[in-house]
Short mmCIF file of C-alpha atoms in Angstrom, two decimals:
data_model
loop_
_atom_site.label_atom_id
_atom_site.label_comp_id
_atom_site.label_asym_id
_atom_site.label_seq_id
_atom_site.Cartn_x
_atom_site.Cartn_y
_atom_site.Cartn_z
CA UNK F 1 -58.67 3.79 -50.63
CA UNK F 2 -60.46 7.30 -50.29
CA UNK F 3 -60.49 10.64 -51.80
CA UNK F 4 -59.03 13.46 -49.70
CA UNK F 5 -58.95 17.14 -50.40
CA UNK F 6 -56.58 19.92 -48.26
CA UNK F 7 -58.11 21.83 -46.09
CA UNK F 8 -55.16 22.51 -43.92
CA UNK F 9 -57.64 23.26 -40.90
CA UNK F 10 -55.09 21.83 -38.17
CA UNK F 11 -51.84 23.38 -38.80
CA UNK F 12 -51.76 24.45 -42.36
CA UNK F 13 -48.78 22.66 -43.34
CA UNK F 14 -48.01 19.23 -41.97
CA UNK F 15 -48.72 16.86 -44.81
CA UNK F 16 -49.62 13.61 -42.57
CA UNK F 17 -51.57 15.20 -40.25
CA UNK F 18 -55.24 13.88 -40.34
CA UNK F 19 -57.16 17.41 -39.41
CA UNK F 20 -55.74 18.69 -42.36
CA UNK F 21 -57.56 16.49 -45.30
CA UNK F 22 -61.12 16.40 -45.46
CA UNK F 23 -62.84 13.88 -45.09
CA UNK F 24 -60.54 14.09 -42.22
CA UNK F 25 -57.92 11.34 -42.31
CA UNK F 26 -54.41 10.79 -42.99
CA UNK F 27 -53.30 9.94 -46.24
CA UNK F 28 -53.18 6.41 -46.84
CA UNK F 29 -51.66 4.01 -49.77
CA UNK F 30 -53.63 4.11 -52.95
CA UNK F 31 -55.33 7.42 -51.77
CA UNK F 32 -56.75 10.18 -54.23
CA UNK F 33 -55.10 13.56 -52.96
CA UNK F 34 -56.83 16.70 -54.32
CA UNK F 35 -54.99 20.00 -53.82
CA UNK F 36 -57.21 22.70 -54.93
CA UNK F 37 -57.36 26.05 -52.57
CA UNK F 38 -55.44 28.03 -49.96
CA UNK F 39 -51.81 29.38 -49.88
CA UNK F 40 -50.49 26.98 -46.98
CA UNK F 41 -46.85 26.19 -46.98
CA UNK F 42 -47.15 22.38 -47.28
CA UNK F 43 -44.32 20.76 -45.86
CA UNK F 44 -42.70 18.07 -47.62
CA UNK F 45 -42.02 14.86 -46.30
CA UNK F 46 -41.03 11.39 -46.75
CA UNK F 47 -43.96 9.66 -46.73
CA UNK F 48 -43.92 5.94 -47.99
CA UNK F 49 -47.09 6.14 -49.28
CA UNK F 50 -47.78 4.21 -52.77
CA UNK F 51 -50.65 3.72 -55.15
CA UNK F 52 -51.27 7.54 -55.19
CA UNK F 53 -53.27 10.12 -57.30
CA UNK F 54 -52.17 13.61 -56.65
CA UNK F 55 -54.05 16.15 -57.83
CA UNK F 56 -53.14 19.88 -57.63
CA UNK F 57 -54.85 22.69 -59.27
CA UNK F 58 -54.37 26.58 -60.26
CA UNK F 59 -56.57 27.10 -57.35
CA UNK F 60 -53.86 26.54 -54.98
CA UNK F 61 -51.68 28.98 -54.36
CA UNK F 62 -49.39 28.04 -51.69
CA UNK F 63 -45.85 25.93 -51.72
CA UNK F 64 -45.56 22.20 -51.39
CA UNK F 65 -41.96 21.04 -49.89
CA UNK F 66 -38.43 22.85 -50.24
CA UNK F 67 -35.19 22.02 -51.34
CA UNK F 68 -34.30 20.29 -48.23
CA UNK F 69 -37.40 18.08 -48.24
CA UNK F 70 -39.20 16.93 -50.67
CA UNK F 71 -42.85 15.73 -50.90
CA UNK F 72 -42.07 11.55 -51.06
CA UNK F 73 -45.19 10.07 -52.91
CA UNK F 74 -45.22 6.87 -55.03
CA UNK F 75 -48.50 6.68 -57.86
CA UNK F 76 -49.67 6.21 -61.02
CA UNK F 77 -50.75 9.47 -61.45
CA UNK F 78 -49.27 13.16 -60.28
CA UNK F 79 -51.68 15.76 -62.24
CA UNK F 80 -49.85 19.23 -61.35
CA UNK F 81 -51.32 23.27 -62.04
CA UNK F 82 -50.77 24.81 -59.21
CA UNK F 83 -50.99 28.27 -59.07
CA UNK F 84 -48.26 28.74 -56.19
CA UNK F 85 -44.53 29.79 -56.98
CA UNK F 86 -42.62 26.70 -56.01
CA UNK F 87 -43.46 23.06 -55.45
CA UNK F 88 -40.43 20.16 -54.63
CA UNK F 89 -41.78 16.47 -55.51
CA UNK F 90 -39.98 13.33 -56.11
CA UNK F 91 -41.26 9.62 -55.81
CA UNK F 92 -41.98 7.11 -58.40
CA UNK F 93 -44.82 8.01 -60.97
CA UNK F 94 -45.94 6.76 -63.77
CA UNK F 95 -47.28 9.25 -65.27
CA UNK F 96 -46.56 12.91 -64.60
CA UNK F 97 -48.81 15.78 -66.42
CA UNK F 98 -48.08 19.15 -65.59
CA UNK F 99 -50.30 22.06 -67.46
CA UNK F 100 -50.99 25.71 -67.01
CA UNK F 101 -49.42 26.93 -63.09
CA UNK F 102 -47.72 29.90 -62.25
CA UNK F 103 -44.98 31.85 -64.64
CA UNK F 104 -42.14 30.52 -61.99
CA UNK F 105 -38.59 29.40 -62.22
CA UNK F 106 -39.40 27.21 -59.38
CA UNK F 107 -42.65 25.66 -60.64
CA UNK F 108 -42.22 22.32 -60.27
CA UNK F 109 -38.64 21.14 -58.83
CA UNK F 110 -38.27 17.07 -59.42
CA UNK F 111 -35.82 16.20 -57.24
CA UNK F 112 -32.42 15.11 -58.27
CA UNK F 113 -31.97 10.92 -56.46
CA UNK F 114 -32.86 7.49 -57.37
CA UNK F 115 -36.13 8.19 -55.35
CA UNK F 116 -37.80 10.06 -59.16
CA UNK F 117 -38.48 7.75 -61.32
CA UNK F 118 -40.75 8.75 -63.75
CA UNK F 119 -41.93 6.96 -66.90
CA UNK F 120 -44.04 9.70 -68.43
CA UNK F 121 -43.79 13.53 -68.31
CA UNK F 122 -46.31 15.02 -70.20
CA UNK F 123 -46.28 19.32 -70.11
CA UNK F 124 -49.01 21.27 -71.64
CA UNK F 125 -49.22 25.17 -71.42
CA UNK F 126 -47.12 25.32 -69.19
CA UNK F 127 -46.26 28.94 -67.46
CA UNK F 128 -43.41 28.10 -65.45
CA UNK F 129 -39.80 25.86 -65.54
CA UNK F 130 -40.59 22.06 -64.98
CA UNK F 131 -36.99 20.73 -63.67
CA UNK F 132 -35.62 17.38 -63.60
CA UNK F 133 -32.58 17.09 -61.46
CA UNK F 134 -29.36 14.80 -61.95
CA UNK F 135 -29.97 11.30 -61.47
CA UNK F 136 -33.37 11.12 -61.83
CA UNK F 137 -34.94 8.55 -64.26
CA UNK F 138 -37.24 9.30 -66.97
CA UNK F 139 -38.25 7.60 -69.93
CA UNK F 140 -40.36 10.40 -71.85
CA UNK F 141 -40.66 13.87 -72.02
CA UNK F 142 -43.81 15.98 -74.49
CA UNK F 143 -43.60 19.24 -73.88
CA UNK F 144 -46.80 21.16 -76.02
CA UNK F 145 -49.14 23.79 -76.06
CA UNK F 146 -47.21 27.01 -74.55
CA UNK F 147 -44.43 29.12 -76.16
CA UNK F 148 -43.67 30.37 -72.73
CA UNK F 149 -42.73 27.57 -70.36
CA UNK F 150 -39.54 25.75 -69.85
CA UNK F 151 -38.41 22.27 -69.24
CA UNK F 152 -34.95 22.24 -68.04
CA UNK F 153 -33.53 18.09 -67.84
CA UNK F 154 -30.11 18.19 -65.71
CA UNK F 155 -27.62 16.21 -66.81
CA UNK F 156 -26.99 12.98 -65.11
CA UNK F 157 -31.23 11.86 -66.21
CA UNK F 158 -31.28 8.61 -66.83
CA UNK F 159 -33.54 6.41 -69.50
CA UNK F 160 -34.27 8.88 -71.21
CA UNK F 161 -35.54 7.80 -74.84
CA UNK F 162 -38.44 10.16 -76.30
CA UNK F 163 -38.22 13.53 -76.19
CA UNK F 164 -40.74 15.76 -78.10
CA UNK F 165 -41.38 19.44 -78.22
CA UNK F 166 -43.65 21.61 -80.71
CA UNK F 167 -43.72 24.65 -78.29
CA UNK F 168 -41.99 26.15 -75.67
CA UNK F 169 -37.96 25.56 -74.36
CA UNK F 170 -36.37 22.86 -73.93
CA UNK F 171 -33.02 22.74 -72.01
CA UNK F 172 -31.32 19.09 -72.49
CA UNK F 173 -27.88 18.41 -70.40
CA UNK F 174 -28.71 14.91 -70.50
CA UNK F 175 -28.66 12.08 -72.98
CA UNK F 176 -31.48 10.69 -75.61
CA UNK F 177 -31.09 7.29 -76.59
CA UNK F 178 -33.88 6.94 -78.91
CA UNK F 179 -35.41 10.35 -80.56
CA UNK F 180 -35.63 13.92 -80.39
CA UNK F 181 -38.67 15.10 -82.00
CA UNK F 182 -38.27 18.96 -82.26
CA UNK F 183 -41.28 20.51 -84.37
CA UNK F 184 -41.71 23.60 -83.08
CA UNK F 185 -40.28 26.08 -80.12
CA UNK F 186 -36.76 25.83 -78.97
CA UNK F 187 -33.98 23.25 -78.06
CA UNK F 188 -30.71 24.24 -76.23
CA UNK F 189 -28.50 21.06 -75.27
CA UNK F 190 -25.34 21.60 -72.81
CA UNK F 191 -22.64 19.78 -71.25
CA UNK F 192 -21.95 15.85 -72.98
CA UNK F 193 -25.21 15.72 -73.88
CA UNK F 194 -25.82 13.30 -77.17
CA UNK F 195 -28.66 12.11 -79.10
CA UNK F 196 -29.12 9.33 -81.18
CA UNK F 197 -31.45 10.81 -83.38
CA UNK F 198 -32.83 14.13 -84.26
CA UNK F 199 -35.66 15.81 -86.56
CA UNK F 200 -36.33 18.93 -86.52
CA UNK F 201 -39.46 20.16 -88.36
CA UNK F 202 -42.19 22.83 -87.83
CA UNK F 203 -39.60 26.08 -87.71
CA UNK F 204 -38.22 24.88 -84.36
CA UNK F 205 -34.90 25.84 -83.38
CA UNK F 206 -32.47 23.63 -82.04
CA UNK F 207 -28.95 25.17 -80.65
CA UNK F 208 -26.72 22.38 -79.97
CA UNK F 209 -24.11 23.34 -77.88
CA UNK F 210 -23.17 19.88 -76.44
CA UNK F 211 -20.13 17.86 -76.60
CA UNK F 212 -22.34 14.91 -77.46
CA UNK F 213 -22.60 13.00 -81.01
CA UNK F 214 -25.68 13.45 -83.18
CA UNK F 215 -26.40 9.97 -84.57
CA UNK F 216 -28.82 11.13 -87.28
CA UNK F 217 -29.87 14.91 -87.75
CA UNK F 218 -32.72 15.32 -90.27
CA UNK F 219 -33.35 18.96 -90.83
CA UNK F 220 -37.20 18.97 -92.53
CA UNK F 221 -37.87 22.67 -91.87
CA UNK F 222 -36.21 25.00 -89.00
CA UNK F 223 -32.99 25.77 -87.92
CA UNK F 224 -29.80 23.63 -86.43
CA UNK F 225 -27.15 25.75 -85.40
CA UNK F 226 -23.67 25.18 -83.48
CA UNK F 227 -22.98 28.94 -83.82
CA UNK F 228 -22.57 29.18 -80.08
CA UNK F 229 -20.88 25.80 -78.94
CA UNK F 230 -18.12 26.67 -76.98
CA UNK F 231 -16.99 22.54 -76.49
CA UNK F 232 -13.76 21.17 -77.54
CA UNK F 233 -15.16 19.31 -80.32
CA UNK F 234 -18.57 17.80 -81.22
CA UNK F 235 -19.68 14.89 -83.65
CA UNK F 236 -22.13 14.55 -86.04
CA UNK F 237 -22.54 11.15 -87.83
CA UNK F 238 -25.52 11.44 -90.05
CA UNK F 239 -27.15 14.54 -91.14
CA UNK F 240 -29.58 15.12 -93.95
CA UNK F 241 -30.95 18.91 -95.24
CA UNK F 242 -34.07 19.43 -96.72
CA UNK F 243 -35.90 22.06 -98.66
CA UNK F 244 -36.50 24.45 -95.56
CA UNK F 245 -33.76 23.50 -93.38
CA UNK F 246 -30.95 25.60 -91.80
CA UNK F 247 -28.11 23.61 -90.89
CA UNK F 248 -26.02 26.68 -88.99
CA UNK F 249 -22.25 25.28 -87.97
CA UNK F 250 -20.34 28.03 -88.95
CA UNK F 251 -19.05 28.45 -84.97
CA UNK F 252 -15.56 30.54 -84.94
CA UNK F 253 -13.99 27.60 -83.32
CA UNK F 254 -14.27 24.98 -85.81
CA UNK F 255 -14.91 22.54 -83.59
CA UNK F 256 -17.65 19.72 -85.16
CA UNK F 257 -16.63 16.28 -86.83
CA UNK F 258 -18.79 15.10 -89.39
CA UNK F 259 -18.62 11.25 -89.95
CA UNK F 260 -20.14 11.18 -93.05
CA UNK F 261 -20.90 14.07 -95.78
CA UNK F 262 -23.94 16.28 -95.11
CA UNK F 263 -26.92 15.59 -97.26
CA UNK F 264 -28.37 18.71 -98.32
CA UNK F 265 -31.83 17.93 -100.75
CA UNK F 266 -32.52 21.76 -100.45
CA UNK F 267 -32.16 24.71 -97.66
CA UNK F 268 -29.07 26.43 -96.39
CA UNK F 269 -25.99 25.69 -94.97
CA UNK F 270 -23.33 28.18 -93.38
CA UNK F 271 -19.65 26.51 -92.30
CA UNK F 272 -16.79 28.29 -91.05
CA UNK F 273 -14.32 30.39 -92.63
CA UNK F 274 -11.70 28.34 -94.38
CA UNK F 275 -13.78 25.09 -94.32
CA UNK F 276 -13.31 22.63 -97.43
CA UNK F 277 -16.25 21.90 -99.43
CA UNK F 278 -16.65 18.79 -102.17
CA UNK F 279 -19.62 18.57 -104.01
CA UNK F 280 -20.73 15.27 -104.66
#
């Protein structure tokens, strides 16, 4: 167990190479890593290594792995800022905290296999897009502190249960089992994704333009809208309205079920031309 910072002195890029850490040594299981100057192109590489603690700061400036490699790293803890334009990880973390970093589409890249499994993501003004590729695991997502960064889940994630946001963009192609907290920012689902339950509070915006079924939609104060859903159809089961909610389904196709009537205890509500409405 040691603590090893990049220096890159031997080649600049190979990640295993001892002359590259100092103190110099090659990284070894339950190692602290420390990223935190240069602009080296750090190759990725399947490593093998567990019990690590990743560190990589603003300071950095360089790439880490590509979208033919990956970095391979197993730890508790992956602490990511860097100030470089692209960076490919995968391995098994538990807990993953990305903050600050560069203002790139490419930011962070979490690769797309069995090999990510990650039980916490935690973003926090972040610059850049944070992506989590199909088939990847990952059991919660908070994304704060930053109207200007992105967090764009593929679909095909798996385990995912928690999801909250009170800044910034979400993109969601993939299931949530348990809740959607949206409070402030902006949610765009896609594809089949569903969610079992949904508030939306704090003026956030939440475009759903899924195929998936909304188990319970509560609407405290912001905006739901299906304006732009293109899908054949879409379901929602359980939705209430309050005083400063939006509930937006007034799409030109027509195309969302709802199980049971829509609860409205205040706000506004727009449906499509030619829609049926009982007061109760």
């Amino acid at each position: 167990m040691a603590t090893r910072t990049w220096s890159g002195t031997a080649d600049n890029t190979t990640f295993a190479t001892a002359g590259n850490w100092t103190p110099v040594g090659a990284p070894s299981n339950d190692d602290t890593l420390i990223i935190n100057s240069g602009s080296d192109a750090i190759a990725g590489a399947a490593t093998g290594l567990t019990g690590i603690t990743l560190r990589v700061t603003e300071a950095f400036t360089g790439t880490i792995g590509s979208s033919t490699t990956y970095l391979d790293l197993d730890g508790p803890l992956l602490e990511f800022a860097s100030g470089g334009l692209q960076a490919y990880i995968t391995g098994t973390w538990t807990d993953v905290r990305v903050s600050g970093g560069s203002n790139s589409p490419s930011f962070l890249d979490l690769k797309g296999n069995a090999s990510t499994a990650i039980t916490t993501l935690n973003c926090n003004r972040l610059a850049g897009t944070v992506t989590l590729n199909s088939s990847a695991t990952c059991a919660t997502i908070t994304q704060t502190g930053s109207p200007s960064g992105i967090v764009d889940v593929k679909s095909g994630v798996g385990s995912l249960a928690n999801v909250t946001i009170s800044q910034g963009t979400l993109k969601l192609a993939s299931n949530v089992s348990t809740k959607l907290e949206a409070f402030g920012g902006r949610v765009i689902t896609s594809g089949t994704a569903a969610v079992t339950a949904l508030d939306i509070d704090g003026n956030c915006s939440v475009e759903h333009n899924a195929s998936g079924t909304l188990g319970t939609l509560e609407v405290f104060d912001g905006l739901f809208s299906t304006r732009d859903n293109s899908a054949d159809s879409y379901t929602v089961t359980n939705a209430t309205i309050h005083t400063l909610g939006k509930f937006h389904v007034d799409s030109v196709l027509n195309n969302g079920t709802f199980t049971n009537p829509v609860s409205f205890l205040g706000g506004q509500g727009r449906f499509p031309i030619g829609s049926s409405i009982t007061l109760a």
